[in-house]
PDB file of C-alpha atoms in Angstrom:
ATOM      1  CA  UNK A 292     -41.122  15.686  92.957  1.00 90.00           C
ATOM      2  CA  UNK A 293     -43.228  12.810  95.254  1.00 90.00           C
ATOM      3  CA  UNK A 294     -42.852  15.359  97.867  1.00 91.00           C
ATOM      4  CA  UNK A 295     -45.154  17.476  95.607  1.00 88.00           C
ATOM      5  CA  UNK A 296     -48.984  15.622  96.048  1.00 86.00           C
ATOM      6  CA  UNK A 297     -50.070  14.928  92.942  1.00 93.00           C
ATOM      7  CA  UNK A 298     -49.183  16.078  89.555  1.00 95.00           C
ATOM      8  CA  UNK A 299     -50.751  16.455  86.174  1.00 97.00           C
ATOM      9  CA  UNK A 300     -49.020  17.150  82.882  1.00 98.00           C
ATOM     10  CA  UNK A 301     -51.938  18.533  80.555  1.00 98.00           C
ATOM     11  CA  UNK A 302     -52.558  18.240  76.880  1.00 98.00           C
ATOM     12  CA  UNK A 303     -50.161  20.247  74.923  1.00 97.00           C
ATOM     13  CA  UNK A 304     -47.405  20.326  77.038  1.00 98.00           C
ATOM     14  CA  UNK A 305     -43.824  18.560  76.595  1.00 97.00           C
ATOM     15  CA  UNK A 306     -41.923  18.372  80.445  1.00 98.00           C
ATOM     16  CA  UNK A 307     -38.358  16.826  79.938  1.00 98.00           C
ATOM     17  CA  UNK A 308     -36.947  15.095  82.622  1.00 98.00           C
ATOM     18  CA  UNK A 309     -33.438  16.981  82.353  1.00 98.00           C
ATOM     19  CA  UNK A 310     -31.953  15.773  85.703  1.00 97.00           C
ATOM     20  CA  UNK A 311     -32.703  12.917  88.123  1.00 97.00           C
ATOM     21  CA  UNK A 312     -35.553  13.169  90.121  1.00 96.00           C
ATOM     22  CA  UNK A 313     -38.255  11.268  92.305  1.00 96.00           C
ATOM     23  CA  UNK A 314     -42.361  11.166  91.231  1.00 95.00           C
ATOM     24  CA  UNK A 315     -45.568  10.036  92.682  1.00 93.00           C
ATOM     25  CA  UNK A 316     -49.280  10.392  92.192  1.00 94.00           C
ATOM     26  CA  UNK A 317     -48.373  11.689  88.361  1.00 96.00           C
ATOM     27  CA  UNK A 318     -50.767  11.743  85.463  1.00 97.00           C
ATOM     28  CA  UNK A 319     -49.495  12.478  81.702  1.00 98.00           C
ATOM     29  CA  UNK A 320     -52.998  13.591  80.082  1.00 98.00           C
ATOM     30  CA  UNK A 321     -53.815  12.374  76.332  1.00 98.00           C
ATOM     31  CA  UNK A 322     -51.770  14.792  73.759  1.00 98.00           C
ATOM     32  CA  UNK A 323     -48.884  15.282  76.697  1.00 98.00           C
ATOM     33  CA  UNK A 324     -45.382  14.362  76.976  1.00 98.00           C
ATOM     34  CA  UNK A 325     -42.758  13.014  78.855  1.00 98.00           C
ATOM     35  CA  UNK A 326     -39.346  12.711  77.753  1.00 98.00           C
ATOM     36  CA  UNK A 327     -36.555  11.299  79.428  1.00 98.00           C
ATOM     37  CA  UNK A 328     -33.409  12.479  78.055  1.00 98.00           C
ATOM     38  CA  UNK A 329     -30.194  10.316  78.144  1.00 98.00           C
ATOM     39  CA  UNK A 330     -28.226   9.753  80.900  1.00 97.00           C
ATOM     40  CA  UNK A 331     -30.840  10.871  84.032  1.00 98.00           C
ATOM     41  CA  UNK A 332     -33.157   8.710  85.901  1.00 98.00           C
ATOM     42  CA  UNK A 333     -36.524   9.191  86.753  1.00 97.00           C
ATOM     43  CA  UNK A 334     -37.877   6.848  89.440  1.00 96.00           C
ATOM     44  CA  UNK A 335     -42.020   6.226  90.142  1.00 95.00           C
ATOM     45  CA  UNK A 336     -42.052   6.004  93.704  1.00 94.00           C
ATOM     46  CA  UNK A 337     -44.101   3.994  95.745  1.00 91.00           C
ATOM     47  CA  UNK A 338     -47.412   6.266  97.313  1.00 85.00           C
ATOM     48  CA  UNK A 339     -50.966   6.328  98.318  1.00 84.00           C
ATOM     49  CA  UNK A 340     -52.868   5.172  94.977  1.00 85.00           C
ATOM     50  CA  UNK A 341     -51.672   4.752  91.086  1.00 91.00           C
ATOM     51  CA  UNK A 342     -47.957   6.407  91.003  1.00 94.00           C
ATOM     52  CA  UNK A 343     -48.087   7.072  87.465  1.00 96.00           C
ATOM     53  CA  UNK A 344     -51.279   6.893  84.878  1.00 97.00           C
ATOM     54  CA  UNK A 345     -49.894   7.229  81.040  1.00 98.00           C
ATOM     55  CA  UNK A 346     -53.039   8.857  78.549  1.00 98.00           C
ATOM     56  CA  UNK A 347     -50.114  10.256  76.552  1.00 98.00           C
ATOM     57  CA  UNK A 348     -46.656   9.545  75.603  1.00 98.00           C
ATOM     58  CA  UNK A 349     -43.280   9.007  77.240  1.00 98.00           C
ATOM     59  CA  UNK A 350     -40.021   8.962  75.320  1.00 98.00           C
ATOM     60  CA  UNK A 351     -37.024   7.246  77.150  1.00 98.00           C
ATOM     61  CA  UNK A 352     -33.761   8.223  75.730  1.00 98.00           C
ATOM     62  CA  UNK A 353     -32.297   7.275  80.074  1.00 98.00           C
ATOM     63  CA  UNK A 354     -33.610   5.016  82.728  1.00 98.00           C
ATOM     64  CA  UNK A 355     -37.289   4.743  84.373  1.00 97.00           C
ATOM     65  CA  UNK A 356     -37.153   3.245  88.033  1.00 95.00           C
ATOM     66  CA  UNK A 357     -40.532   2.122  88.748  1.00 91.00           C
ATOM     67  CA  UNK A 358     -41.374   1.185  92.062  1.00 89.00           C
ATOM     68  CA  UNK A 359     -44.786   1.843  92.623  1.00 85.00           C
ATOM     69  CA  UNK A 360     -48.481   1.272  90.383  1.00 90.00           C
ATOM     70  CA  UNK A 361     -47.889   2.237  86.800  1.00 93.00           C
ATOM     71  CA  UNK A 362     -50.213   2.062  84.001  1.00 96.00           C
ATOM     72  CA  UNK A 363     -50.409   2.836  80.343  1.00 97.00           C
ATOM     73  CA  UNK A 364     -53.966   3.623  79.245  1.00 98.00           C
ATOM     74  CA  UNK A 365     -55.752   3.098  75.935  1.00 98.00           C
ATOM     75  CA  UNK A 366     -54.271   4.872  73.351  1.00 98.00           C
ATOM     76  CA  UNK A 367     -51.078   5.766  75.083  1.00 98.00           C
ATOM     77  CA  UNK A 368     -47.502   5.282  73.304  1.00 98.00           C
ATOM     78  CA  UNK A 369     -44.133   4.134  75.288  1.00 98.00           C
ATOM     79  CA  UNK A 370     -41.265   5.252  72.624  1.00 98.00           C
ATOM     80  CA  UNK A 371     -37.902   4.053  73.357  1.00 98.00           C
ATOM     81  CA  UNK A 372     -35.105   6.321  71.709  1.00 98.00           C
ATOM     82  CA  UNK A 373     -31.859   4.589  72.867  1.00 98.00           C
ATOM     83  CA  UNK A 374     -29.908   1.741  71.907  1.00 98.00           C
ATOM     84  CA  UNK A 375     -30.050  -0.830  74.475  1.00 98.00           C
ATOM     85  CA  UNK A 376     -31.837  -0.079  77.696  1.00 97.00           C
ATOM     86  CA  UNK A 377     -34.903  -1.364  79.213  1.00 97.00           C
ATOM     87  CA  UNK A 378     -38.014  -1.105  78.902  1.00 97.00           C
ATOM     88  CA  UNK A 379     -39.657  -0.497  82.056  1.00 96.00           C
ATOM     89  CA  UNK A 380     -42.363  -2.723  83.781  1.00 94.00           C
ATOM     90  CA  UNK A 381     -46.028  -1.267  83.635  1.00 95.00           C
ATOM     91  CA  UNK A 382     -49.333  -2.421  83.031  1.00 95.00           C
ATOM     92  CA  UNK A 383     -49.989  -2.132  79.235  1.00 97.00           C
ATOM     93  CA  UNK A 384     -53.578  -1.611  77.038  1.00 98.00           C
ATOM     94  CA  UNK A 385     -54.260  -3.698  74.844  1.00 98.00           C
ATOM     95  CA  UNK A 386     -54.387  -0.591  72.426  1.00 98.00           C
ATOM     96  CA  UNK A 387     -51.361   1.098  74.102  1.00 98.00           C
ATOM     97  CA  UNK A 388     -48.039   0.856  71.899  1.00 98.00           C
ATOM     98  CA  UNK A 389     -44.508   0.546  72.500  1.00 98.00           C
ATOM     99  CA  UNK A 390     -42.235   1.807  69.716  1.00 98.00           C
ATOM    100  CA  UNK A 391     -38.613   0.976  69.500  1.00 98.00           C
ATOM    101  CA  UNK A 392     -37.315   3.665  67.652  1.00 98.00           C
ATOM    102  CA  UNK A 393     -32.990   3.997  68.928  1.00 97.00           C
ATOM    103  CA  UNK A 394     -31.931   0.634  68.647  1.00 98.00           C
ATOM    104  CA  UNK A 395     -28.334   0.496  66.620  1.00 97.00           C
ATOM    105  CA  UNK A 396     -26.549  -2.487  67.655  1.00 96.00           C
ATOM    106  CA  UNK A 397     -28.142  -3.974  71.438  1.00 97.00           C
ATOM    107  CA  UNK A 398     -32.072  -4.684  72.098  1.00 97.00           C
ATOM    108  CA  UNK A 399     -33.339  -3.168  74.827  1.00 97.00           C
ATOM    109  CA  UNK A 400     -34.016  -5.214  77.899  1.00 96.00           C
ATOM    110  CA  UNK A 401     -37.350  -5.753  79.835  1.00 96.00           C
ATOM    111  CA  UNK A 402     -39.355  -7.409  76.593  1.00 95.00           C
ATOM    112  CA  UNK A 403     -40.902 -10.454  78.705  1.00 92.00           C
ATOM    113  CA  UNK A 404     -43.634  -8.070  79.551  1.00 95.00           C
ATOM    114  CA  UNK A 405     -47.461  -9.001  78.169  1.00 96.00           C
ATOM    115  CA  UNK A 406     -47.612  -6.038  75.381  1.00 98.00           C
ATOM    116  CA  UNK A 407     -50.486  -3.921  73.610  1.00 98.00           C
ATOM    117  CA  UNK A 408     -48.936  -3.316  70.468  1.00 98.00           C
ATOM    118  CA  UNK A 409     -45.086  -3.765  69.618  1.00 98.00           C
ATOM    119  CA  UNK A 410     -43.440  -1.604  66.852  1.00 98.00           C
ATOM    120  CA  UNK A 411     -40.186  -1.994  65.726  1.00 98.00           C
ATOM    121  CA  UNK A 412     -38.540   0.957  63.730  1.00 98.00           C
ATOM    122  CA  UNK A 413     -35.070   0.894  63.856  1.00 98.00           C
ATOM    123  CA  UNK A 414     -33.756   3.156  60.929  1.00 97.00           C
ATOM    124  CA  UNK A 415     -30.211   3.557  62.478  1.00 97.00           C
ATOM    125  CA  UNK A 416     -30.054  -0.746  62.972  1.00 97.00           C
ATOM    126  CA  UNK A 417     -26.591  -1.680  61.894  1.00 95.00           C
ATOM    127  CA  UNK A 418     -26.626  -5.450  62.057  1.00 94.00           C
ATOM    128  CA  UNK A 419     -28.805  -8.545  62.913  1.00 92.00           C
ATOM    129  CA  UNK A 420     -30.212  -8.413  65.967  1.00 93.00           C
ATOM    130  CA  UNK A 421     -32.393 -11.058  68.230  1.00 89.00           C
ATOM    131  CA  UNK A 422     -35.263 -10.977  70.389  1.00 89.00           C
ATOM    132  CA  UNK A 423     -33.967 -14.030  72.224  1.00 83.00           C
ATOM    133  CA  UNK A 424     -37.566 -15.703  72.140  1.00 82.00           C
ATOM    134  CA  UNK A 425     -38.331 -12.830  74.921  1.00 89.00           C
ATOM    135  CA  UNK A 426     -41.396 -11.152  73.096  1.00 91.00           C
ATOM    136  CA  UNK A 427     -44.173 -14.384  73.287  1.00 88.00           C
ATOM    137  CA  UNK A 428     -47.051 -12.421  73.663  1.00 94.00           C
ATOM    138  CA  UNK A 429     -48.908  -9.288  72.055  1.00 97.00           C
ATOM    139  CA  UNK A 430     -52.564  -8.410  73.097  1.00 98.00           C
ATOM    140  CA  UNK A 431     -52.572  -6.380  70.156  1.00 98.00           C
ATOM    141  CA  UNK A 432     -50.445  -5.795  66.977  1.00 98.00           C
ATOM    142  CA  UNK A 433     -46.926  -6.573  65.868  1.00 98.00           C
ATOM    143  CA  UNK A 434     -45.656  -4.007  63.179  1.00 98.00           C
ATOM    144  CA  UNK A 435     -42.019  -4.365  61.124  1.00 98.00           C
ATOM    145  CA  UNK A 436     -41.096  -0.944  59.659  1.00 98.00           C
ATOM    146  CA  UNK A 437     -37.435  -0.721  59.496  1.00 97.00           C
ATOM    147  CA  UNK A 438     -34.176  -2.723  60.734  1.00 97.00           C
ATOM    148  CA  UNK A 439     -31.809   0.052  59.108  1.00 96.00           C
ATOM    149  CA  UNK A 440     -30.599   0.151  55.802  1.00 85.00           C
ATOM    150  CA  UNK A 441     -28.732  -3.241  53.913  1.00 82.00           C
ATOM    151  CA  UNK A 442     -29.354  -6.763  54.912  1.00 86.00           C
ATOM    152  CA  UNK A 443     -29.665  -6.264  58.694  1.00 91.00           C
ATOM    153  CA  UNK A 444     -32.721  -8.561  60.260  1.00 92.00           C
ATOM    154  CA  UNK A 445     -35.010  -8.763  62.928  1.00 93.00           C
ATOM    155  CA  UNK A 446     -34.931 -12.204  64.399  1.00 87.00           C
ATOM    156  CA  UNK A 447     -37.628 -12.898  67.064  1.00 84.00           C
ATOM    157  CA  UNK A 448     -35.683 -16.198  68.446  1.00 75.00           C
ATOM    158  CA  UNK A 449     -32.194 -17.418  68.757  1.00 66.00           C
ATOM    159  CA  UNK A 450     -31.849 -19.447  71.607  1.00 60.00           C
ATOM    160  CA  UNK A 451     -30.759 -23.013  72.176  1.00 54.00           C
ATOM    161  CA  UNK A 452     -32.834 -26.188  72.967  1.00 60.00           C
ATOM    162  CA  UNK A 453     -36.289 -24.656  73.167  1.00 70.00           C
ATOM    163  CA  UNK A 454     -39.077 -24.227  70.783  1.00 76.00           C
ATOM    164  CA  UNK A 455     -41.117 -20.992  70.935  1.00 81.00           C
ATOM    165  CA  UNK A 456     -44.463 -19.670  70.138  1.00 87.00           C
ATOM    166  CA  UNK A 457     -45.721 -16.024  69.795  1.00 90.00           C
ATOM    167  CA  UNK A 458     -49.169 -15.055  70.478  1.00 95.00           C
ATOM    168  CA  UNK A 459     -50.478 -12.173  68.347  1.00 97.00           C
ATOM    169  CA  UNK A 460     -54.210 -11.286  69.454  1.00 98.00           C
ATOM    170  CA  UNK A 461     -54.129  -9.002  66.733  1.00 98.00           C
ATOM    171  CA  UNK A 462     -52.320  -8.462  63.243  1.00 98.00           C
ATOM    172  CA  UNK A 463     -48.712  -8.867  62.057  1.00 97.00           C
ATOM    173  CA  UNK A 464     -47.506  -6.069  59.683  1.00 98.00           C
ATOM    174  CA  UNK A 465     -44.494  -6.099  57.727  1.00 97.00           C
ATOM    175  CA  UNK A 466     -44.396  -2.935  56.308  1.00 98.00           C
ATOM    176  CA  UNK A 467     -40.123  -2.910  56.009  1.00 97.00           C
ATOM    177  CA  UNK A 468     -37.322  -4.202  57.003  1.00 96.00           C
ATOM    178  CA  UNK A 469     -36.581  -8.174  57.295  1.00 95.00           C
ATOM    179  CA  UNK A 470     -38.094 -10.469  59.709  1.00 93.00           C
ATOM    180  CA  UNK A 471     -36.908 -13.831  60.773  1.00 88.00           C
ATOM    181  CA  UNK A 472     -39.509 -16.272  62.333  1.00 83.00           C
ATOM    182  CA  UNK A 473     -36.700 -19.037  62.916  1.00 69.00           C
ATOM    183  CA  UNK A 474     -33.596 -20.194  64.836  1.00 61.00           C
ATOM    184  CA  UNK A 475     -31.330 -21.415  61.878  1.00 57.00           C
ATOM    185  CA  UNK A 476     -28.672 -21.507  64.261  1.00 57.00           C
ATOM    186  CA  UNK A 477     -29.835 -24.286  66.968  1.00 58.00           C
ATOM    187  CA  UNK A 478     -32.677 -25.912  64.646  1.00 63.00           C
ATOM    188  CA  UNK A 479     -35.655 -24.665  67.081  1.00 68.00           C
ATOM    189  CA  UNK A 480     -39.221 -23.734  65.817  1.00 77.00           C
ATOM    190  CA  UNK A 481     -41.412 -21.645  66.013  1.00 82.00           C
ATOM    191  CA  UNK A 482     -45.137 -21.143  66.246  1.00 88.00           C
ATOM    192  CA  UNK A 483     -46.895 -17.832  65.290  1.00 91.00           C
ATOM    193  CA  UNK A 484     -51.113 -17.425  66.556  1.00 95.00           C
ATOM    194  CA  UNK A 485     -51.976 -14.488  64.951  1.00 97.00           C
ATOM    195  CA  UNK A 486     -55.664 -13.752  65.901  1.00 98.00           C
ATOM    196  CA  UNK A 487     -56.380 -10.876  63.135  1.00 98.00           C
ATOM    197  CA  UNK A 488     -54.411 -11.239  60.077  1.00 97.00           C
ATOM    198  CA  UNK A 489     -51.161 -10.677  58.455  1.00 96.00           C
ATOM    199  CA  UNK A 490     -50.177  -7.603  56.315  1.00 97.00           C
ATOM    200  CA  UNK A 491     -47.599  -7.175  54.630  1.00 97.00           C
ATOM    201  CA  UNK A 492     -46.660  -4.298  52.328  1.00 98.00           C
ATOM    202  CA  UNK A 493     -42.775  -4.474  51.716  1.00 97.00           C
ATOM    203  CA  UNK A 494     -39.911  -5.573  53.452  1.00 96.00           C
ATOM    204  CA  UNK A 495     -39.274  -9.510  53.818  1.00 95.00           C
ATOM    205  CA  UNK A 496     -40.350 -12.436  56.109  1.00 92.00           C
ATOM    206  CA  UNK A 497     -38.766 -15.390  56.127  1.00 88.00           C
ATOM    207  CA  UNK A 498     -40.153 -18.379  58.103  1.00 82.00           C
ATOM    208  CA  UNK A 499     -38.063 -21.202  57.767  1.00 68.00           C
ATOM    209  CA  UNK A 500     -35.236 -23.222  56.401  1.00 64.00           C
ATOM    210  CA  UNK A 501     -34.033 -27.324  55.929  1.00 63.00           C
ATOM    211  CA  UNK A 502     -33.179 -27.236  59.819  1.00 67.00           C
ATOM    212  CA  UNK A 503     -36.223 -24.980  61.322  1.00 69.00           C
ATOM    213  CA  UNK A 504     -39.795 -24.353  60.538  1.00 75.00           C
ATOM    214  CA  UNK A 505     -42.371 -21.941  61.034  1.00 80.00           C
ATOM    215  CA  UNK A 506     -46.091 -22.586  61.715  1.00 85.00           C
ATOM    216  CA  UNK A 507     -48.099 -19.236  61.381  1.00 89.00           C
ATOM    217  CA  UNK A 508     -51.678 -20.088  62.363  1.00 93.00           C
TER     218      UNK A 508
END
């Protein structure tokens, strides 16, 4: 716990957070893991230096309470393995990635964060489901690879009487599922700066209809 000094989790190893419990001064080294299992809270407390540097992973099936300074290194993955949630706040690489992996039926909360890479992969999605305009900007890539099985889509906005546009600083793969680009609903666009290029290798994208467009640049 904080009450520990510091702690390091080394390459290798897998510690589960299977109860509640306060941290401080904590590094996750490159090739180890954290996972959070459902229903328990782990909280970053606030103490002398950087509470919690990420070279590995963390996988949050519960809640992480961050208080104190939090970063996520090159290389690093955040996975999130629940439906609904949040994603919690931290200071992301540019080449770190956050994969939404759990979602069913609710999008996780805590997306208006600047992100290193976003992937969505969603194989249990049951229906269409919104990013609300929320996720606006990527220092690296966005990457499609599943909204569940049928027709279910991935919009990016659905919100009323605003335009939005999505910064990409690096590519935007489709490699499954269906992505929306538009708001057919209220008749807002949207504008997509992609600043590597666009890939796509199955799934769908659609970027517009009679009432909305799409400008991908």
């Amino acid at each position: 716990s904080n009450n520990n000094g510091t702690i390091q989790i080394q390459n290798g190893h897998n510690v589960t957070v299977a109860a509640s419990i306060t941290v401080d001064q904590t590094t996750i080294d490159s090739g180890a893991t954290v996972t959070v299992n459902s229903g328990t809270t782990w909280t970053i407390n606030n103490g002398t230096g950087t509470d919690l540097t990420v070279n590995g992973t963390i996988a949050n099936a519960g809640t992480i309470t961050t208080a104190g300074t939090r970063v996520f290194n090159a290389g690093t993955t955040y996975r999130h393995t629940q439906n609904g949630g949040t994603i919690p706040t931290f200071t992301w690489n540019a080449t770190s990635t956050v994969e939404v992996t759990g979602v069913t039926n609710t999008v996780p909360s805590g997306l208006g964060q600047t992100f290193g890479n976003f992937t969505w992969n969603n194989t249990g999605q049951s229906t269409d489901l919104s990013l609300a305009g929320n996720l606006d900007d990527l220092n690296g890539d966005l990457t499609l690879v599943s909204t569940g099985g049928g027709a279910s889509e991935l919009r990016l906005v659905i919100t009323s009487g605003s335009d939005l546009t999505l910064n990409i600083d690096g590519n935007l793969n489709v490699q499954g599922g269906n992505l929306d680009l538009f708001n057919s609903a209220h008749g807002n666009d949207m504008t997509v700066n992609i600043g590597g290029v666009f890939n796509q290798t199955g799934g769908s994208l659609t970027s517009g209809n009679t009432t909305s467009a799409s400008i991908i640049n």
